[in-house]
């Protein structure tokens, strides 16, 4: 069995009452939606020109590598072509299901409600991103010229907060899952804050902590 818990840090969105944090669970009514597949030719881009170095690596660095890296929360690393290539068909499918449980990256925000000028650190993929991933995977996932690949990202030590030292750190209850099984998309439950008056939240950082050694591979994509 594996045990996971989450640290949720609040750095200072507007609250009308003492805060409780709950993990967002995707609406099951969306379960029957078909994957979002696109034709790259709609953007006047030649499908044969799409390659890892120029097109896919930048997408992965922006939207996937924060978790899919050594020591990250993802079960496999996407920091190099050699690591990414075997997963190309799965990446194509899991990104294409976008608004269903199990989608990658897991960004289930209603973008047309409340926020009008975009979110900071928005990891979601555009239609063009999906079209490029799909054209690349269907064409055999070519690498392109390695010299065109973006520089590797440098991450801070796992004990450092990405957004700076938080003013409030909350810990969820442990979530124990079987060592072998499918991805779990469930509710981690309410996490009381202990706050007794209204507060404004500037930013939130969620950090997963688990007892899975980082050098052990996994058979899922998220």
PDB file of C-alpha atoms in Angstrom:
ATOM      1  CA  UNK A   1       0.000   0.000   0.000  1.00  0.00           C
ATOM      2  CA  UNK A   2       1.112   3.547  -0.598  1.00  0.00           C
ATOM      3  CA  UNK A   3       0.220   6.546   1.478  1.00  0.00           C
ATOM      4  CA  UNK A   4      -0.085  10.088   0.226  1.00  0.00           C
ATOM      5  CA  UNK A   5      -0.910  13.396   1.788  1.00  0.00           C
ATOM      6  CA  UNK A   6      -0.959  16.936   0.537  1.00  0.00           C
ATOM      7  CA  UNK A   7       0.458  20.168   1.885  1.00  0.00           C
ATOM      8  CA  UNK A   8      -1.615  23.166   0.882  1.00  0.00           C
ATOM      9  CA  UNK A   9      -0.010  26.536   1.426  1.00  0.00           C
ATOM     10  CA  UNK A  10      -1.902  29.831   1.390  1.00  0.00           C
ATOM     11  CA  UNK A  11       0.084  32.938   0.606  1.00  0.00           C
ATOM     12  CA  UNK A  12      -2.305  35.656   1.337  1.00  0.00           C
ATOM     13  CA  UNK A  13      -8.981  34.716  -4.336  1.00  0.00           C
ATOM     14  CA  UNK A  14     -11.427  36.396  -2.079  1.00  0.00           C
ATOM     15  CA  UNK A  15     -13.011  34.539   0.834  1.00  0.00           C
ATOM     16  CA  UNK A  16     -16.299  35.340   2.482  1.00  0.00           C
ATOM     17  CA  UNK A  17     -16.001  32.891   5.349  1.00  0.00           C
ATOM     18  CA  UNK A  18     -13.363  30.803   7.166  1.00  0.00           C
ATOM     19  CA  UNK A  19     -11.724  28.674   4.513  1.00  0.00           C
ATOM     20  CA  UNK A  20     -11.870  24.933   3.980  1.00  0.00           C
ATOM     21  CA  UNK A  21      -9.944  23.381   1.123  1.00  0.00           C
ATOM     22  CA  UNK A  22     -11.395  20.562  -0.963  1.00  0.00           C
ATOM     23  CA  UNK A  23      -9.808  18.894  -3.956  1.00  0.00           C
ATOM     24  CA  UNK A  24     -11.761  19.452  -7.144  1.00  0.00           C
ATOM     25  CA  UNK A  25     -13.347  16.337  -8.586  1.00  0.00           C
ATOM     26  CA  UNK A  26     -14.283  16.307 -12.231  1.00  0.00           C
ATOM     27  CA  UNK A  27     -18.010  16.211 -12.978  1.00  0.00           C
ATOM     28  CA  UNK A  28     -19.023  12.646 -13.790  1.00  0.00           C
ATOM     29  CA  UNK A  29     -21.632  13.925 -16.247  1.00  0.00           C
ATOM     30  CA  UNK A  30     -18.712  14.611 -18.592  1.00  0.00           C
ATOM     31  CA  UNK A  31     -17.677  10.959 -18.619  1.00  0.00           C
ATOM     32  CA  UNK A  32     -19.197  10.223 -22.028  1.00  0.00           C
ATOM     33  CA  UNK A  33     -17.570  13.083 -23.918  1.00  0.00           C
ATOM     34  CA  UNK A  34     -15.324  12.100 -26.776  1.00  0.00           C
ATOM     35  CA  UNK A  35     -11.653  13.088 -26.860  1.00  0.00           C
ATOM     36  CA  UNK A  36     -10.849  16.405 -28.505  1.00  0.00           C
ATOM     37  CA  UNK A  37      -8.994  15.593 -31.712  1.00  0.00           C
ATOM     38  CA  UNK A  38      -7.862  18.319 -34.107  1.00  0.00           C
ATOM     39  CA  UNK A  39      -6.396  18.612 -37.604  1.00  0.00           C
ATOM     40  CA  UNK A  40      -3.131  20.552 -37.584  1.00  0.00           C
ATOM     41  CA  UNK A  41      -3.849  21.605 -41.176  1.00  0.00           C
ATOM     42  CA  UNK A  42      -6.554  23.908 -39.800  1.00  0.00           C
ATOM     43  CA  UNK A  43      -3.672  26.100 -38.598  1.00  0.00           C
ATOM     44  CA  UNK A  44      -1.931  25.889 -42.003  1.00  0.00           C
ATOM     45  CA  UNK A  45       0.852  23.843 -40.405  1.00  0.00           C
ATOM     46  CA  UNK A  46       2.329  20.820 -42.171  1.00  0.00           C
ATOM     47  CA  UNK A  47       1.862  17.772 -39.962  1.00  0.00           C
ATOM     48  CA  UNK A  48       5.215  16.379 -41.110  1.00  0.00           C
ATOM     49  CA  UNK A  49       6.982  19.443 -39.711  1.00  0.00           C
ATOM     50  CA  UNK A  50       5.906  18.807 -36.115  1.00  0.00           C
ATOM     51  CA  UNK A  51       8.703  17.357 -33.998  1.00  0.00           C
ATOM     52  CA  UNK A  52       9.709  16.974 -30.373  1.00  0.00           C
ATOM     53  CA  UNK A  53      12.555  19.479 -30.360  1.00  0.00           C
ATOM     54  CA  UNK A  54      10.722  22.535 -31.715  1.00  0.00           C
ATOM     55  CA  UNK A  55       7.106  21.877 -30.780  1.00  0.00           C
ATOM     56  CA  UNK A  56       6.463  19.158 -28.193  1.00  0.00           C
ATOM     57  CA  UNK A  57       9.285  19.765 -25.705  1.00  0.00           C
ATOM     58  CA  UNK A  58       8.184  23.390 -25.077  1.00  0.00           C
ATOM     59  CA  UNK A  59       4.614  22.209 -24.431  1.00  0.00           C
ATOM     60  CA  UNK A  60       5.796  19.550 -21.999  1.00  0.00           C
ATOM     61  CA  UNK A  61       8.055  22.002 -20.178  1.00  0.00           C
ATOM     62  CA  UNK A  62       5.197  24.461 -19.758  1.00  0.00           C
ATOM     63  CA  UNK A  63       2.426  22.045 -18.816  1.00  0.00           C
ATOM     64  CA  UNK A  64       3.821  18.657 -17.735  1.00  0.00           C
ATOM     65  CA  UNK A  65       7.396  18.639 -16.450  1.00  0.00           C
ATOM     66  CA  UNK A  66       6.511  20.375 -13.181  1.00  0.00           C
ATOM     67  CA  UNK A  67       5.229  16.945 -12.091  1.00  0.00           C
ATOM     68  CA  UNK A  68       6.730  14.581 -14.665  1.00  0.00           C
ATOM     69  CA  UNK A  69      10.386  14.794 -13.626  1.00  0.00           C
ATOM     70  CA  UNK A  70      12.692  12.994 -11.209  1.00  0.00           C
ATOM     71  CA  UNK A  71      11.328  13.594  -7.729  1.00  0.00           C
ATOM     72  CA  UNK A  72       8.067  15.047  -9.055  1.00  0.00           C
ATOM     73  CA  UNK A  73       4.522  13.868  -8.413  1.00  0.00           C
ATOM     74  CA  UNK A  74       4.124  12.230 -11.826  1.00  0.00           C
ATOM     75  CA  UNK A  75       4.825   8.494 -12.143  1.00  0.00           C
ATOM     76  CA  UNK A  76       7.288   8.926 -14.998  1.00  0.00           C
ATOM     77  CA  UNK A  77       9.683  11.608 -16.205  1.00  0.00           C
ATOM     78  CA  UNK A  78       9.219  13.656 -19.389  1.00  0.00           C
ATOM     79  CA  UNK A  79      12.472  15.611 -19.302  1.00  0.00           C
ATOM     80  CA  UNK A  80      14.082  14.114 -22.411  1.00  0.00           C
ATOM     81  CA  UNK A  81      13.089  12.719 -25.793  1.00  0.00           C
ATOM     82  CA  UNK A  82      14.174   9.236 -24.747  1.00  0.00           C
ATOM     83  CA  UNK A  83      11.802   9.397 -21.789  1.00  0.00           C
ATOM     84  CA  UNK A  84       8.898  10.903 -23.727  1.00  0.00           C
ATOM     85  CA  UNK A  85       8.968   8.875 -26.959  1.00  0.00           C
ATOM     86  CA  UNK A  86       7.526   5.587 -25.568  1.00  0.00           C
ATOM     87  CA  UNK A  87       4.593   7.500 -24.061  1.00  0.00           C
ATOM     88  CA  UNK A  88       3.603   9.425 -27.202  1.00  0.00           C
ATOM     89  CA  UNK A  89       0.325   7.527 -27.893  1.00  0.00           C
ATOM     90  CA  UNK A  90      -0.741   7.736 -24.254  1.00  0.00           C
ATOM     91  CA  UNK A  91       0.147  11.418 -24.027  1.00  0.00           C
ATOM     92  CA  UNK A  92      -1.960  12.043 -27.134  1.00  0.00           C
ATOM     93  CA  UNK A  93      -4.998  10.348 -25.615  1.00  0.00           C
ATOM     94  CA  UNK A  94      -4.718  11.621 -22.056  1.00  0.00           C
ATOM     95  CA  UNK A  95      -4.318  15.224 -23.181  1.00  0.00           C
ATOM     96  CA  UNK A  96      -7.179  14.881 -25.678  1.00  0.00           C
ATOM     97  CA  UNK A  97      -9.726  13.956 -22.988  1.00  0.00           C
ATOM     98  CA  UNK A  98      -9.158  17.464 -21.580  1.00  0.00           C
ATOM     99  CA  UNK A  99     -12.451  17.856 -19.635  1.00  0.00           C
ATOM    100  CA  UNK A 100     -12.868  14.299 -18.326  1.00  0.00           C
ATOM    101  CA  UNK A 101     -11.517  12.574 -15.247  1.00  0.00           C
ATOM    102  CA  UNK A 102      -8.005  11.362 -15.938  1.00  0.00           C
ATOM    103  CA  UNK A 103      -7.126  14.201 -18.309  1.00  0.00           C
ATOM    104  CA  UNK A 104      -3.586  15.516 -18.420  1.00  0.00           C
ATOM    105  CA  UNK A 105      -2.651  18.085 -17.383  1.00  0.00           C
ATOM    106  CA  UNK A 106      -5.284  18.075 -14.609  1.00  0.00           C
ATOM    107  CA  UNK A 107      -6.612  21.617 -15.021  1.00  0.00           C
ATOM    108  CA  UNK A 108     -10.371  21.585 -14.374  1.00  0.00           C
ATOM    109  CA  UNK A 109     -10.982  25.314 -14.087  1.00  0.00           C
ATOM    110  CA  UNK A 110     -14.050  26.980 -15.581  1.00  0.00           C
ATOM    111  CA  UNK A 111     -12.191  29.689 -17.467  1.00  0.00           C
ATOM    112  CA  UNK A 112     -15.326  31.655 -18.342  1.00  0.00           C
ATOM    113  CA  UNK A 113     -16.383  32.210 -14.728  1.00  0.00           C
ATOM    114  CA  UNK A 114     -15.011  35.045 -12.614  1.00  0.00           C
ATOM    115  CA  UNK A 115     -11.489  35.384 -14.007  1.00  0.00           C
ATOM    116  CA  UNK A 116     -11.427  37.342 -17.267  1.00  0.00           C
ATOM    117  CA  UNK A 117      -7.742  37.995 -17.900  1.00  0.00           C
ATOM    118  CA  UNK A 118      -6.305  34.521 -17.424  1.00  0.00           C
ATOM    119  CA  UNK A 119      -4.723  32.593 -14.567  1.00  0.00           C
ATOM    120  CA  UNK A 120      -1.147  32.610 -13.387  1.00  0.00           C
ATOM    121  CA  UNK A 121       0.604  29.274 -13.956  1.00  0.00           C
ATOM    122  CA  UNK A 122      -2.147  28.033 -16.287  1.00  0.00           C
ATOM    123  CA  UNK A 123      -0.959  24.575 -17.342  1.00  0.00           C
ATOM    124  CA  UNK A 124      -3.944  23.828 -19.589  1.00  0.00           C
ATOM    125  CA  UNK A 125      -3.413  23.053 -23.267  1.00  0.00           C
ATOM    126  CA  UNK A 126      -4.812  25.070 -26.158  1.00  0.00           C
ATOM    127  CA  UNK A 127      -6.467  23.539 -29.217  1.00  0.00           C
ATOM    128  CA  UNK A 128      -3.241  24.171 -31.127  1.00  0.00           C
ATOM    129  CA  UNK A 129      -1.209  22.431 -28.418  1.00  0.00           C
ATOM    130  CA  UNK A 130      -3.436  19.372 -28.743  1.00  0.00           C
ATOM    131  CA  UNK A 131      -3.290  19.482 -32.539  1.00  0.00           C
ATOM    132  CA  UNK A 132       0.518  19.500 -32.465  1.00  0.00           C
ATOM    133  CA  UNK A 133       0.705  16.656 -29.935  1.00  0.00           C
ATOM    134  CA  UNK A 134      -1.713  14.586 -32.012  1.00  0.00           C
ATOM    135  CA  UNK A 135       0.031  15.245 -35.329  1.00  0.00           C
ATOM    136  CA  UNK A 136       3.388  14.406 -33.738  1.00  0.00           C
ATOM    137  CA  UNK A 137       2.216  11.157 -32.134  1.00  0.00           C
ATOM    138  CA  UNK A 138       0.400   9.974 -35.266  1.00  0.00           C
ATOM    139  CA  UNK A 139       3.496  10.659 -37.357  1.00  0.00           C
ATOM    140  CA  UNK A 140       5.755   8.414 -35.297  1.00  0.00           C
ATOM    141  CA  UNK A 141       6.831  10.988 -32.694  1.00  0.00           C
ATOM    142  CA  UNK A 142       9.921  12.303 -34.540  1.00  0.00           C
ATOM    143  CA  UNK A 143      12.616  14.025 -32.536  1.00  0.00           C
ATOM    144  CA  UNK A 144      13.781  16.690 -34.961  1.00  0.00           C
ATOM    145  CA  UNK A 145      17.137  18.376 -34.442  1.00  0.00           C
ATOM    146  CA  UNK A 146      18.343  17.948 -30.830  1.00  0.00           C
ATOM    147  CA  UNK A 147      20.001  21.365 -31.100  1.00  0.00           C
ATOM    148  CA  UNK A 148      16.505  22.894 -31.295  1.00  0.00           C
ATOM    149  CA  UNK A 149      15.424  21.454 -27.943  1.00  0.00           C
ATOM    150  CA  UNK A 150      14.884  24.033 -25.182  1.00  0.00           C
ATOM    151  CA  UNK A 151      17.350  24.082 -22.275  1.00  0.00           C
ATOM    152  CA  UNK A 152      16.443  21.740 -19.447  1.00  0.00           C
ATOM    153  CA  UNK A 153      14.439  23.329 -16.652  1.00  0.00           C
ATOM    154  CA  UNK A 154      16.117  23.725 -13.280  1.00  0.00           C
ATOM    155  CA  UNK A 155      13.936  22.999 -10.261  1.00  0.00           C
ATOM    156  CA  UNK A 156      14.440  24.063  -6.685  1.00  0.00           C
ATOM    157  CA  UNK A 157      15.106  21.550  -3.944  1.00  0.00           C
ATOM    158  CA  UNK A 158      12.051  19.524  -2.962  1.00  0.00           C
ATOM    159  CA  UNK A 159      11.976  21.189   0.460  1.00  0.00           C
ATOM    160  CA  UNK A 160      11.587  24.689  -0.988  1.00  0.00           C
ATOM    161  CA  UNK A 161       8.258  26.357  -1.714  1.00  0.00           C
ATOM    162  CA  UNK A 162       7.964  27.499  -5.320  1.00  0.00           C
ATOM    163  CA  UNK A 163       6.046  30.660  -4.391  1.00  0.00           C
ATOM    164  CA  UNK A 164       8.010  31.555  -1.278  1.00  0.00           C
ATOM    165  CA  UNK A 165       7.457  30.843   2.400  1.00  0.00           C
ATOM    166  CA  UNK A 166       3.697  30.462   3.040  1.00  0.00           C
ATOM    167  CA  UNK A 167       1.784  32.140   5.838  1.00  0.00           C
ATOM    168  CA  UNK A 168      -0.411  29.086   6.396  1.00  0.00           C
ATOM    169  CA  UNK A 169       0.324  25.415   5.689  1.00  0.00           C
ATOM    170  CA  UNK A 170      -2.467  22.837   5.770  1.00  0.00           C
ATOM    171  CA  UNK A 171      -2.051  19.074   5.606  1.00  0.00           C
ATOM    172  CA  UNK A 172      -4.669  16.678   4.294  1.00  0.00           C
ATOM    173  CA  UNK A 173      -5.357  13.294   5.813  1.00  0.00           C
ATOM    174  CA  UNK A 174      -3.333  10.397   4.422  1.00  0.00           C
ATOM    175  CA  UNK A 175      -4.799   8.727   1.341  1.00  0.00           C
ATOM    176  CA  UNK A 176      -3.787   5.058   1.243  1.00  0.00           C
ATOM    177  CA  UNK A 177      -4.032   3.316  -2.124  1.00  0.00           C
ATOM    178  CA  UNK A 178      -3.135  -0.177  -3.370  1.00  0.00           C
ATOM    179  CA  UNK A 179       0.398  -0.487  -4.684  1.00  0.00           C
ATOM    180  CA  UNK A 180      -1.003  -1.784  -7.991  1.00  0.00           C
ATOM    181  CA  UNK A 181      -4.114  -0.319  -9.546  1.00  0.00           C
ATOM    182  CA  UNK A 182      -5.527   2.391 -11.803  1.00  0.00           C
ATOM    183  CA  UNK A 183      -5.220   6.119 -11.279  1.00  0.00           C
ATOM    184  CA  UNK A 184      -7.445   7.423  -8.488  1.00  0.00           C
ATOM    185  CA  UNK A 185      -9.522  10.558  -9.060  1.00  0.00           C
ATOM    186  CA  UNK A 186     -11.315  11.190  -5.811  1.00  0.00           C
ATOM    187  CA  UNK A 187     -12.049  13.737  -3.126  1.00  0.00           C
ATOM    188  CA  UNK A 188      -9.374  14.246  -0.478  1.00  0.00           C
ATOM    189  CA  UNK A 189     -11.993  15.793   1.778  1.00  0.00           C
ATOM    190  CA  UNK A 190     -12.244  19.072   3.626  1.00  0.00           C
ATOM    191  CA  UNK A 191      -9.142  20.453   5.286  1.00  0.00           C
ATOM    192  CA  UNK A 192     -10.068  22.876   8.108  1.00  0.00           C
ATOM    193  CA  UNK A 193      -7.916  25.986   8.216  1.00  0.00           C
ATOM    194  CA  UNK A 194      -8.397  27.044  11.811  1.00  0.00           C
ATOM    195  CA  UNK A 195      -9.053  30.607  10.630  1.00  0.00           C
ATOM    196  CA  UNK A 196     -11.644  32.539  12.608  1.00  0.00           C
ATOM    197  CA  UNK A 197     -12.074  35.550  10.330  1.00  0.00           C
ATOM    198  CA  UNK A 198     -12.110  36.382   6.635  1.00  0.00           C
ATOM    199  CA  UNK A 199      -8.831  36.386   4.756  1.00  0.00           C
ATOM    200  CA  UNK A 200      -7.735  37.221   1.221  1.00  0.00           C
ATOM    201  CA  UNK A 201      -5.774  34.501  -0.571  1.00  0.00           C
ATOM    202  CA  UNK A 202      -3.054  35.658  -2.946  1.00  0.00           C
ATOM    203  CA  UNK A 203      -1.864  32.261  -4.100  1.00  0.00           C
ATOM    204  CA  UNK A 204      -2.106  28.555  -3.326  1.00  0.00           C
ATOM    205  CA  UNK A 205       0.538  25.882  -3.773  1.00  0.00           C
ATOM    206  CA  UNK A 206      -0.345  22.193  -3.459  1.00  0.00           C
ATOM    207  CA  UNK A 207       2.491  19.791  -2.778  1.00  0.00           C
ATOM    208  CA  UNK A 208       2.063  16.030  -2.904  1.00  0.00           C
ATOM    209  CA  UNK A 209       4.164  13.991  -0.503  1.00  0.00           C
ATOM    210  CA  UNK A 210       4.197  10.208  -0.876  1.00  0.00           C
ATOM    211  CA  UNK A 211       6.213   7.197   0.123  1.00  0.00           C
ATOM    212  CA  UNK A 212       6.908   6.007  -3.433  1.00  0.00           C
ATOM    213  CA  UNK A 213      10.646   6.071  -4.194  1.00  0.00           C
ATOM    214  CA  UNK A 214      11.253   8.542  -7.010  1.00  0.00           C
ATOM    215  CA  UNK A 215      13.384   6.087  -8.990  1.00  0.00           C
ATOM    216  CA  UNK A 216      10.585   3.505  -9.329  1.00  0.00           C
ATOM    217  CA  UNK A 217       8.682   3.641 -12.611  1.00  0.00           C
ATOM    218  CA  UNK A 218       4.936   3.361 -13.033  1.00  0.00           C
ATOM    219  CA  UNK A 219       2.562   2.188 -15.729  1.00  0.00           C
ATOM    220  CA  UNK A 220       0.208   5.164 -15.761  1.00  0.00           C
ATOM    221  CA  UNK A 221       0.550   8.634 -17.225  1.00  0.00           C
ATOM    222  CA  UNK A 222      -0.724  10.726 -14.335  1.00  0.00           C
TER     223      UNK A 222
END
